[in-house]
Amino acid sequence: MQKVLSFLPDSFAEYEELKAILEGGSALFEIRTVCETRVRGRSFAVFSASIGSTDPLAPAIGFFGGIHGLERIGSQLVLDYMRSLLGRLEWDELLVRQLQSIRLIFVPIVNPGGMWAATRANPNGVDLMRNGPQDADEHVPWLAGGQRLGAWLPWYRGRRGSPMEPEATALLQVVASELASRPFSVALDCHSGYGWRDSIWFPYARTRRAMPHLPEMFALKTMFEHAHPHHGYLFEPQSHQYLLHGDLWDYAYDTRPPASIFLPMTLELGSWIWIRKNPRQIFSRQGMFNPVKAHRTERVLRRHANLLDFLTRAAYSSQRWLPQGVVRQQLLQRAFDFWYRTQHI
Ligand SMILES: [Zn+2]
């Protein structure tokens, strides 16, 4: 057995990249190990890194990736943004000022054990994005919506009633203490593998009902469209695609303090188009979820950097655009008409 293990690498590229970024930015980032995970004799840390205002009331934005170990491009996107941020801090006065009144939190590899082992699930075989305790209130897709049959099948939620997995608990703790505890915060969690188009999903995944912050989400969507008219994302509630048991963002959203405005989003990079352009990559396990050709990876990273930057600016400027009173009421109506009227009343 020992002999077999020795052929496996001790680490993986994204993890080494993250450590290099943290080392380079150690004077600027506040770095924490939020969880340790062990897989086949190796140990990996789940790191969080924060930067910017230390005022607990300042708006904040969190960037997450690598919840599913096969979706490396999501981690790469967050790492890319961290790297560019550090580079810009050497000269970008606007960014320096921005960080004086906003906090940025990064957890680029939530499931390092899964990424090392090239599995979607964590080392215990649990799909972290199905690991929340809540059930969907309607029918979910068989297996893919989350199942409790066992870890031998994909999309395993874990045993009913057992504690959440360490990585899921760590992520929720970061969200509760660093994001949702504030008057205003945003989260972006980067995934890949589903759909022809790139999508931005927001709660709920457990129900077809609308989230209480629908007007705020609609305002954000409208601003993004005005800033980047050709963005090409499908921006919608996750429930328009399929319902899900145990979605961690639903759980984090539902357990936020009542007065907080917390807007979690999932960026789902549509991978089917990469497969169509390069059909051979369907035979590679990684290829189902990541662009294989280097030029395509670069294009993906470049394209989505705009979104990360936009959300950071929107969080910084929240006082200028968060809807209030009558305006909020009108936005609620428009948002409801746009997302829910024809489909799911
Ligand atoms: Zn995913």
Short mmCIF file of N, CA and C in Angstrom, two decimals, residues 58-208:
data_model
loop_
_atom_site.label_atom_id
_atom_site.label_comp_id
_atom_site.label_asym_id
_atom_site.label_seq_id
_atom_site.Cartn_x
_atom_site.Cartn_y
_atom_site.Cartn_z
N ALA A 58 -18.48 47.37 8.39
CA ALA A 58 -18.16 47.67 6.98
C ALA A 58 -18.78 46.60 6.07
N PRO A 59 -19.18 46.98 4.86
CA PRO A 59 -19.68 45.95 3.94
C PRO A 59 -18.57 44.96 3.60
N ALA A 60 -18.96 43.75 3.27
CA ALA A 60 -17.95 42.73 2.98
C ALA A 60 -18.38 41.88 1.80
N ILE A 61 -17.38 41.30 1.16
CA ILE A 61 -17.67 40.36 0.08
C ILE A 61 -16.76 39.15 0.24
N GLY A 62 -17.33 37.98 0.03
CA GLY A 62 -16.57 36.73 0.15
C GLY A 62 -16.50 36.02 -1.19
N PHE A 63 -15.33 35.47 -1.50
CA PHE A 63 -15.16 34.69 -2.72
C PHE A 63 -14.77 33.26 -2.34
N PHE A 64 -15.48 32.31 -2.90
CA PHE A 64 -15.29 30.90 -2.53
C PHE A 64 -15.11 30.08 -3.81
N GLY A 65 -14.36 29.00 -3.68
CA GLY A 65 -14.18 28.10 -4.83
C GLY A 65 -13.79 26.72 -4.34
N GLY A 66 -13.82 25.77 -5.26
CA GLY A 66 -13.32 24.43 -4.95
C GLY A 66 -14.14 23.66 -3.95
N ILE A 67 -15.42 23.97 -3.84
CA ILE A 67 -16.30 23.16 -2.96
C ILE A 67 -16.42 21.76 -3.54
N HIS A 68 -16.48 21.71 -4.86
CA HIS A 68 -16.46 20.43 -5.57
C HIS A 68 -15.05 20.22 -6.12
N GLY A 69 -14.43 19.12 -5.70
CA GLY A 69 -13.01 18.93 -5.99
C GLY A 69 -12.65 18.83 -7.45
N LEU A 70 -13.63 18.55 -8.30
CA LEU A 70 -13.32 18.42 -9.72
C LEU A 70 -13.37 19.76 -10.45
N GLU A 71 -13.94 20.76 -9.78
CA GLU A 71 -14.20 22.02 -10.48
C GLU A 71 -13.06 23.01 -10.21
N ARG A 72 -11.91 22.69 -10.76
CA ARG A 72 -10.69 23.46 -10.45
C ARG A 72 -10.77 24.88 -10.98
N ILE A 73 -11.50 25.08 -12.06
CA ILE A 73 -11.52 26.41 -12.68
C ILE A 73 -12.09 27.46 -11.72
N GLY A 74 -13.02 27.05 -10.85
CA GLY A 74 -13.59 27.97 -9.86
C GLY A 74 -12.51 28.46 -8.89
N SER A 75 -11.68 27.52 -8.41
CA SER A 75 -10.57 27.91 -7.52
C SER A 75 -9.59 28.81 -8.27
N GLN A 76 -9.32 28.46 -9.52
CA GLN A 76 -8.36 29.24 -10.30
C GLN A 76 -8.84 30.68 -10.48
N LEU A 77 -10.15 30.82 -10.65
CA LEU A 77 -10.72 32.16 -10.82
C LEU A 77 -10.51 33.01 -9.56
N VAL A 78 -10.75 32.42 -8.40
CA VAL A 78 -10.58 33.16 -7.15
C VAL A 78 -9.09 33.45 -6.90
N LEU A 79 -8.24 32.47 -7.18
CA LEU A 79 -6.80 32.67 -7.00
C LEU A 79 -6.29 33.78 -7.92
N ASP A 80 -6.80 33.78 -9.13
CA ASP A 80 -6.42 34.80 -10.10
C ASP A 80 -6.77 36.20 -9.59
N TYR A 81 -7.94 36.30 -9.00
CA TYR A 81 -8.39 37.59 -8.48
C TYR A 81 -7.52 38.03 -7.29
N MET A 82 -7.19 37.07 -6.43
CA MET A 82 -6.32 37.40 -5.28
C MET A 82 -4.96 37.89 -5.76
N ARG A 83 -4.44 37.19 -6.76
CA ARG A 83 -3.11 37.55 -7.26
C ARG A 83 -3.14 38.95 -7.87
N SER A 84 -4.19 39.23 -8.64
CA SER A 84 -4.26 40.54 -9.30
C SER A 84 -4.45 41.64 -8.25
N LEU A 85 -5.20 41.33 -7.21
CA LEU A 85 -5.41 42.30 -6.13
C LEU A 85 -4.08 42.68 -5.46
N LEU A 86 -3.28 41.68 -5.17
CA LEU A 86 -1.98 41.95 -4.53
C LEU A 86 -1.10 42.80 -5.44
N GLY A 87 -1.12 42.47 -6.74
CA GLY A 87 -0.32 43.23 -7.70
C GLY A 87 -0.77 44.67 -7.76
N ARG A 88 -2.09 44.88 -7.80
CA ARG A 88 -2.64 46.23 -7.92
C ARG A 88 -2.41 47.06 -6.67
N LEU A 89 -2.36 46.39 -5.52
CA LEU A 89 -2.18 47.14 -4.28
C LEU A 89 -0.86 47.89 -4.23
N GLU A 90 0.07 47.51 -5.09
CA GLU A 90 1.35 48.21 -5.11
C GLU A 90 1.25 49.59 -5.75
N TRP A 91 0.19 49.82 -6.53
CA TRP A 91 0.12 51.12 -7.21
C TRP A 91 -1.27 51.74 -7.27
N ASP A 92 -2.31 50.94 -7.04
CA ASP A 92 -3.68 51.38 -7.33
C ASP A 92 -4.29 52.11 -6.13
N GLU A 93 -4.21 53.42 -6.15
CA GLU A 93 -4.70 54.24 -5.04
C GLU A 93 -6.22 54.04 -4.83
N LEU A 94 -6.93 53.86 -5.93
CA LEU A 94 -8.38 53.67 -5.85
C LEU A 94 -8.71 52.39 -5.07
N LEU A 95 -7.95 51.36 -5.35
CA LEU A 95 -8.15 50.09 -4.66
C LEU A 95 -7.80 50.22 -3.17
N VAL A 96 -6.73 50.94 -2.88
CA VAL A 96 -6.32 51.15 -1.49
C VAL A 96 -7.45 51.85 -0.74
N ARG A 97 -8.05 52.86 -1.35
CA ARG A 97 -9.15 53.58 -0.71
C ARG A 97 -10.38 52.69 -0.54
N GLN A 98 -10.61 51.89 -1.57
CA GLN A 98 -11.75 50.96 -1.53
C GLN A 98 -11.62 50.04 -0.30
N LEU A 99 -10.42 49.53 -0.11
CA LEU A 99 -10.20 48.56 0.97
C LEU A 99 -10.24 49.20 2.35
N GLN A 100 -10.19 50.54 2.39
CA GLN A 100 -10.30 51.20 3.68
C GLN A 100 -11.73 51.10 4.22
N SER A 101 -12.70 50.87 3.34
CA SER A 101 -14.07 50.82 3.85
C SER A 101 -14.83 49.56 3.45
N ILE A 102 -14.12 48.54 3.05
CA ILE A 102 -14.78 47.28 2.72
C ILE A 102 -13.84 46.14 3.12
N ARG A 103 -14.42 44.98 3.41
CA ARG A 103 -13.59 43.81 3.75
C ARG A 103 -13.80 42.74 2.68
N LEU A 104 -12.69 42.15 2.25
CA LEU A 104 -12.74 41.06 1.27
C LEU A 104 -12.29 39.77 1.95
N ILE A 105 -13.03 38.72 1.73
CA ILE A 105 -12.70 37.43 2.35
C ILE A 105 -12.59 36.37 1.25
N PHE A 106 -11.54 35.58 1.31
CA PHE A 106 -11.33 34.56 0.28
C PHE A 106 -11.19 33.17 0.92
N VAL A 107 -11.93 32.22 0.36
CA VAL A 107 -11.68 30.80 0.68
C VAL A 107 -11.64 30.09 -0.68
N PRO A 108 -10.49 30.11 -1.33
CA PRO A 108 -10.46 29.64 -2.73
C PRO A 108 -10.53 28.13 -2.90
N ILE A 109 -10.15 27.37 -1.85
CA ILE A 109 -10.21 25.90 -1.98
C ILE A 109 -10.90 25.34 -0.73
N VAL A 110 -12.22 25.24 -0.82
CA VAL A 110 -12.99 24.77 0.34
C VAL A 110 -12.80 23.27 0.56
N ASN A 111 -12.56 22.53 -0.50
CA ASN A 111 -12.47 21.07 -0.40
C ASN A 111 -11.13 20.58 -0.98
N PRO A 112 -10.02 20.90 -0.30
CA PRO A 112 -8.71 20.53 -0.87
C PRO A 112 -8.50 19.02 -0.96
N GLY A 113 -9.09 18.27 0.00
CA GLY A 113 -8.95 16.81 -0.04
C GLY A 113 -9.57 16.23 -1.30
N GLY A 114 -10.74 16.76 -1.66
CA GLY A 114 -11.41 16.32 -2.89
C GLY A 114 -10.65 16.75 -4.13
N MET A 115 -10.08 17.94 -4.08
CA MET A 115 -9.35 18.41 -5.27
C MET A 115 -8.08 17.59 -5.47
N TRP A 116 -7.42 17.27 -4.37
CA TRP A 116 -6.21 16.45 -4.49
C TRP A 116 -6.56 15.06 -5.06
N ALA A 117 -7.66 14.49 -4.55
CA ALA A 117 -8.03 13.12 -4.97
C ALA A 117 -8.83 13.11 -6.27
N ALA A 118 -9.10 14.29 -6.84
CA ALA A 118 -9.90 14.40 -8.06
C ALA A 118 -11.28 13.76 -7.88
N THR A 119 -11.94 14.15 -6.79
CA THR A 119 -13.33 13.73 -6.57
C THR A 119 -14.17 14.98 -6.34
N ARG A 120 -15.42 14.89 -6.74
CA ARG A 120 -16.35 15.99 -6.48
C ARG A 120 -16.59 16.14 -4.97
N ALA A 121 -16.75 14.99 -4.31
CA ALA A 121 -17.08 14.98 -2.88
C ALA A 121 -15.84 15.27 -2.03
N ASN A 122 -16.03 15.43 -0.73
CA ASN A 122 -14.88 15.57 0.18
C ASN A 122 -14.32 14.16 0.47
N PRO A 123 -13.23 14.06 1.24
CA PRO A 123 -12.64 12.73 1.46
C PRO A 123 -13.59 11.72 2.13
N ASN A 124 -14.65 12.19 2.79
CA ASN A 124 -15.63 11.26 3.35
C ASN A 124 -16.70 10.85 2.35
N GLY A 125 -16.57 11.31 1.12
CA GLY A 125 -17.55 10.94 0.09
C GLY A 125 -18.82 11.76 0.12
N VAL A 126 -18.78 12.90 0.84
CA VAL A 126 -19.99 13.73 0.95
C VAL A 126 -19.90 14.91 -0.01
N ASP A 127 -20.98 15.14 -0.72
CA ASP A 127 -21.08 16.32 -1.59
C ASP A 127 -21.39 17.52 -0.71
N LEU A 128 -20.42 18.39 -0.52
CA LEU A 128 -20.57 19.49 0.45
C LEU A 128 -21.76 20.39 0.10
N MET A 129 -22.06 20.51 -1.18
CA MET A 129 -23.17 21.40 -1.57
C MET A 129 -24.53 20.70 -1.45
N ARG A 130 -24.55 19.52 -0.84
CA ARG A 130 -25.80 18.84 -0.48
C ARG A 130 -25.83 18.54 1.02
N ASN A 131 -24.89 19.10 1.76
CA ASN A 131 -24.65 18.69 3.13
C ASN A 131 -25.43 19.49 4.18
N GLY A 132 -26.13 20.52 3.77
CA GLY A 132 -26.96 21.27 4.73
C GLY A 132 -28.10 20.37 5.23
N PRO A 133 -28.63 20.67 6.42
CA PRO A 133 -29.65 19.78 6.98
C PRO A 133 -31.03 19.90 6.34
N GLN A 134 -31.28 20.96 5.58
CA GLN A 134 -32.65 21.21 5.12
C GLN A 134 -33.01 20.40 3.88
N ASP A 135 -34.29 20.03 3.80
CA ASP A 135 -34.81 19.32 2.62
C ASP A 135 -35.51 20.31 1.70
N ALA A 136 -35.47 20.02 0.41
CA ALA A 136 -36.24 20.82 -0.54
C ALA A 136 -37.73 20.59 -0.27
N ASP A 137 -38.55 21.59 -0.61
CA ASP A 137 -39.97 21.42 -0.31
C ASP A 137 -40.76 20.79 -1.46
N GLU A 138 -40.07 20.41 -2.52
CA GLU A 138 -40.72 19.69 -3.61
C GLU A 138 -39.77 18.63 -4.11
N HIS A 139 -40.20 17.98 -5.16
CA HIS A 139 -39.42 16.93 -5.80
C HIS A 139 -38.06 17.46 -6.29
N VAL A 140 -36.99 16.72 -6.06
CA VAL A 140 -35.67 17.09 -6.62
C VAL A 140 -35.26 16.04 -7.64
N PRO A 141 -34.32 16.38 -8.56
CA PRO A 141 -33.88 15.37 -9.53
C PRO A 141 -33.29 14.15 -8.80
N TRP A 142 -33.61 12.98 -9.27
CA TRP A 142 -33.14 11.74 -8.64
C TRP A 142 -31.62 11.76 -8.53
N LEU A 143 -31.08 11.42 -7.40
CA LEU A 143 -29.65 11.45 -7.08
C LEU A 143 -29.07 12.86 -7.08
N ALA A 144 -29.12 13.54 -8.21
CA ALA A 144 -28.41 14.83 -8.33
C ALA A 144 -28.94 15.89 -7.36
N GLY A 145 -30.19 15.76 -6.97
CA GLY A 145 -30.74 16.72 -6.01
C GLY A 145 -30.28 16.47 -4.58
N GLY A 146 -29.48 15.41 -4.40
CA GLY A 146 -28.99 15.04 -3.06
C GLY A 146 -29.62 13.73 -2.63
N GLN A 147 -28.80 12.76 -2.20
CA GLN A 147 -29.33 11.45 -1.81
C GLN A 147 -28.66 10.96 -0.52
N ARG A 148 -29.39 10.08 0.20
CA ARG A 148 -28.83 9.52 1.43
C ARG A 148 -28.62 8.01 1.32
N LEU A 149 -28.54 7.50 0.10
CA LEU A 149 -28.35 6.06 -0.08
C LEU A 149 -26.95 5.65 0.35
N GLY A 150 -25.96 6.47 -0.01
CA GLY A 150 -24.60 6.13 0.41
C GLY A 150 -23.56 6.88 -0.39
N ALA A 151 -22.34 6.88 0.15
CA ALA A 151 -21.24 7.62 -0.48
C ALA A 151 -20.75 6.94 -1.75
N TRP A 152 -21.22 5.72 -2.02
CA TRP A 152 -20.82 5.02 -3.24
C TRP A 152 -21.53 5.61 -4.46
N LEU A 153 -22.55 6.41 -4.22
CA LEU A 153 -23.22 7.11 -5.32
C LEU A 153 -22.89 8.60 -5.23
N PRO A 154 -22.86 9.30 -6.36
CA PRO A 154 -22.58 10.74 -6.28
C PRO A 154 -23.71 11.51 -5.59
N TRP A 155 -23.41 12.74 -5.22
CA TRP A 155 -24.38 13.66 -4.60
C TRP A 155 -24.86 13.18 -3.23
N TYR A 156 -23.99 12.49 -2.50
CA TYR A 156 -24.36 11.98 -1.18
C TYR A 156 -24.42 13.13 -0.18
N ARG A 157 -25.50 13.18 0.58
CA ARG A 157 -25.71 14.28 1.53
C ARG A 157 -25.09 14.04 2.88
N GLY A 158 -24.66 12.81 3.13
CA GLY A 158 -24.25 12.44 4.49
C GLY A 158 -25.44 11.81 5.20
N ARG A 159 -25.16 11.20 6.36
CA ARG A 159 -26.19 10.49 7.09
C ARG A 159 -27.15 11.48 7.76
N ARG A 160 -28.43 11.18 7.72
CA ARG A 160 -29.40 12.08 8.34
C ARG A 160 -29.09 12.26 9.83
N GLY A 161 -29.10 13.48 10.26
CA GLY A 161 -28.90 13.74 11.69
C GLY A 161 -27.44 13.83 12.12
N SER A 162 -26.50 13.39 11.27
CA SER A 162 -25.10 13.52 11.72
C SER A 162 -24.62 14.95 11.51
N PRO A 163 -23.57 15.35 12.24
CA PRO A 163 -23.08 16.72 12.09
C PRO A 163 -22.64 16.99 10.65
N MET A 164 -22.65 18.23 10.26
CA MET A 164 -22.17 18.57 8.92
C MET A 164 -20.68 18.26 8.80
N GLU A 165 -20.22 18.09 7.61
CA GLU A 165 -18.81 17.80 7.35
C GLU A 165 -17.94 18.99 7.80
N PRO A 166 -16.67 18.72 8.18
CA PRO A 166 -15.81 19.82 8.67
C PRO A 166 -15.68 20.97 7.68
N GLU A 167 -15.59 20.66 6.38
CA GLU A 167 -15.42 21.74 5.39
C GLU A 167 -16.68 22.60 5.31
N ALA A 168 -17.85 21.93 5.39
CA ALA A 168 -19.12 22.67 5.32
C ALA A 168 -19.29 23.54 6.56
N THR A 169 -18.96 22.96 7.71
CA THR A 169 -19.05 23.72 8.96
C THR A 169 -18.12 24.93 8.92
N ALA A 170 -16.91 24.72 8.41
CA ALA A 170 -15.93 25.81 8.35
C ALA A 170 -16.44 26.92 7.43
N LEU A 171 -16.98 26.54 6.29
CA LEU A 171 -17.49 27.55 5.36
C LEU A 171 -18.62 28.35 6.01
N LEU A 172 -19.53 27.64 6.67
CA LEU A 172 -20.66 28.34 7.30
C LEU A 172 -20.18 29.26 8.43
N GLN A 173 -19.13 28.83 9.13
CA GLN A 173 -18.60 29.69 10.19
C GLN A 173 -17.97 30.96 9.63
N VAL A 174 -17.24 30.81 8.53
CA VAL A 174 -16.66 31.99 7.88
C VAL A 174 -17.77 32.94 7.46
N VAL A 175 -18.81 32.38 6.85
CA VAL A 175 -19.92 33.22 6.39
C VAL A 175 -20.59 33.92 7.57
N ALA A 176 -20.87 33.15 8.62
CA ALA A 176 -21.59 33.73 9.77
C ALA A 176 -20.76 34.81 10.46
N SER A 177 -19.46 34.57 10.63
CA SER A 177 -18.67 35.52 11.42
C SER A 177 -18.13 36.67 10.58
N GLU A 178 -17.86 36.43 9.31
CA GLU A 178 -17.20 37.48 8.52
C GLU A 178 -18.13 38.17 7.52
N LEU A 179 -19.26 37.55 7.17
CA LEU A 179 -20.13 38.15 6.17
C LEU A 179 -21.51 38.49 6.74
N ALA A 180 -22.29 37.46 7.03
CA ALA A 180 -23.70 37.69 7.36
C ALA A 180 -23.91 38.46 8.66
N SER A 181 -22.86 38.57 9.49
CA SER A 181 -22.98 39.32 10.74
C SER A 181 -23.02 40.83 10.48
N ARG A 182 -22.72 41.25 9.27
CA ARG A 182 -22.65 42.68 8.96
C ARG A 182 -23.98 43.18 8.40
N PRO A 183 -24.17 44.50 8.40
CA PRO A 183 -25.42 45.01 7.80
C PRO A 183 -25.55 44.63 6.32
N PHE A 184 -24.40 44.60 5.58
CA PHE A 184 -24.48 44.25 4.17
C PHE A 184 -23.29 43.40 3.76
N SER A 185 -23.59 42.31 3.06
CA SER A 185 -22.50 41.47 2.53
C SER A 185 -22.97 40.69 1.32
N VAL A 186 -21.98 40.25 0.57
CA VAL A 186 -22.20 39.53 -0.68
C VAL A 186 -21.28 38.31 -0.66
N ALA A 187 -21.70 37.22 -1.29
CA ALA A 187 -20.79 36.08 -1.46
C ALA A 187 -20.88 35.58 -2.90
N LEU A 188 -19.75 35.18 -3.43
CA LEU A 188 -19.74 34.55 -4.75
C LEU A 188 -18.98 33.23 -4.65
N ASP A 189 -19.66 32.16 -5.02
CA ASP A 189 -19.09 30.82 -4.92
C ASP A 189 -18.96 30.27 -6.34
N CYS A 190 -17.72 29.94 -6.73
CA CYS A 190 -17.46 29.63 -8.15
C CYS A 190 -17.44 28.13 -8.42
N HIS A 191 -18.32 27.71 -9.30
CA HIS A 191 -18.46 26.29 -9.70
C HIS A 191 -18.36 26.17 -11.21
N SER A 192 -18.37 24.91 -11.67
CA SER A 192 -18.42 24.69 -13.12
C SER A 192 -19.03 23.34 -13.39
N GLY A 193 -19.52 23.16 -14.61
CA GLY A 193 -19.95 21.82 -15.00
C GLY A 193 -21.39 21.70 -15.46
N TYR A 194 -22.21 22.73 -15.24
CA TYR A 194 -23.62 22.58 -15.59
C TYR A 194 -24.02 23.61 -16.64
N GLY A 195 -24.53 23.15 -17.76
CA GLY A 195 -25.20 24.06 -18.69
C GLY A 195 -24.37 24.52 -19.87
N TRP A 196 -25.09 25.07 -20.83
CA TRP A 196 -24.46 25.63 -22.03
C TRP A 196 -23.96 27.04 -21.79
N ARG A 197 -24.61 27.69 -20.83
CA ARG A 197 -24.29 29.10 -20.58
C ARG A 197 -23.73 29.27 -19.18
N ASP A 198 -23.04 30.38 -18.96
CA ASP A 198 -22.60 30.71 -17.62
C ASP A 198 -23.79 31.30 -16.87
N SER A 199 -23.95 30.85 -15.65
CA SER A 199 -25.10 31.31 -14.88
C SER A 199 -24.66 31.91 -13.56
N ILE A 200 -25.47 32.85 -13.09
CA ILE A 200 -25.34 33.33 -11.72
C ILE A 200 -26.64 32.94 -11.02
N TRP A 201 -26.51 32.10 -10.03
CA TRP A 201 -27.68 31.62 -9.30
C TRP A 201 -27.72 32.24 -7.92
N PHE A 202 -28.95 32.49 -7.45
CA PHE A 202 -29.10 32.97 -6.07
C PHE A 202 -30.20 32.15 -5.41
N PRO A 203 -30.35 32.24 -4.06
CA PRO A 203 -31.35 31.41 -3.39
C PRO A 203 -32.76 31.71 -3.92
N TYR A 204 -33.63 30.73 -3.94
CA TYR A 204 -33.41 29.49 -3.23
C TYR A 204 -33.13 28.31 -4.16
N ALA A 205 -32.46 27.29 -3.57
CA ALA A 205 -32.36 26.01 -4.25
C ALA A 205 -33.36 25.02 -3.65
N ARG A 206 -33.87 25.32 -2.45
CA ARG A 206 -34.74 24.35 -1.77
C ARG A 206 -36.22 24.53 -2.06
N THR A 207 -36.56 25.68 -2.64
CA THR A 207 -37.97 25.99 -2.86
C THR A 207 -38.12 26.89 -4.07
N ARG A 208 -39.30 26.88 -4.65
CA ARG A 208 -39.56 27.80 -5.77
C ARG A 208 -40.04 29.16 -5.29
#
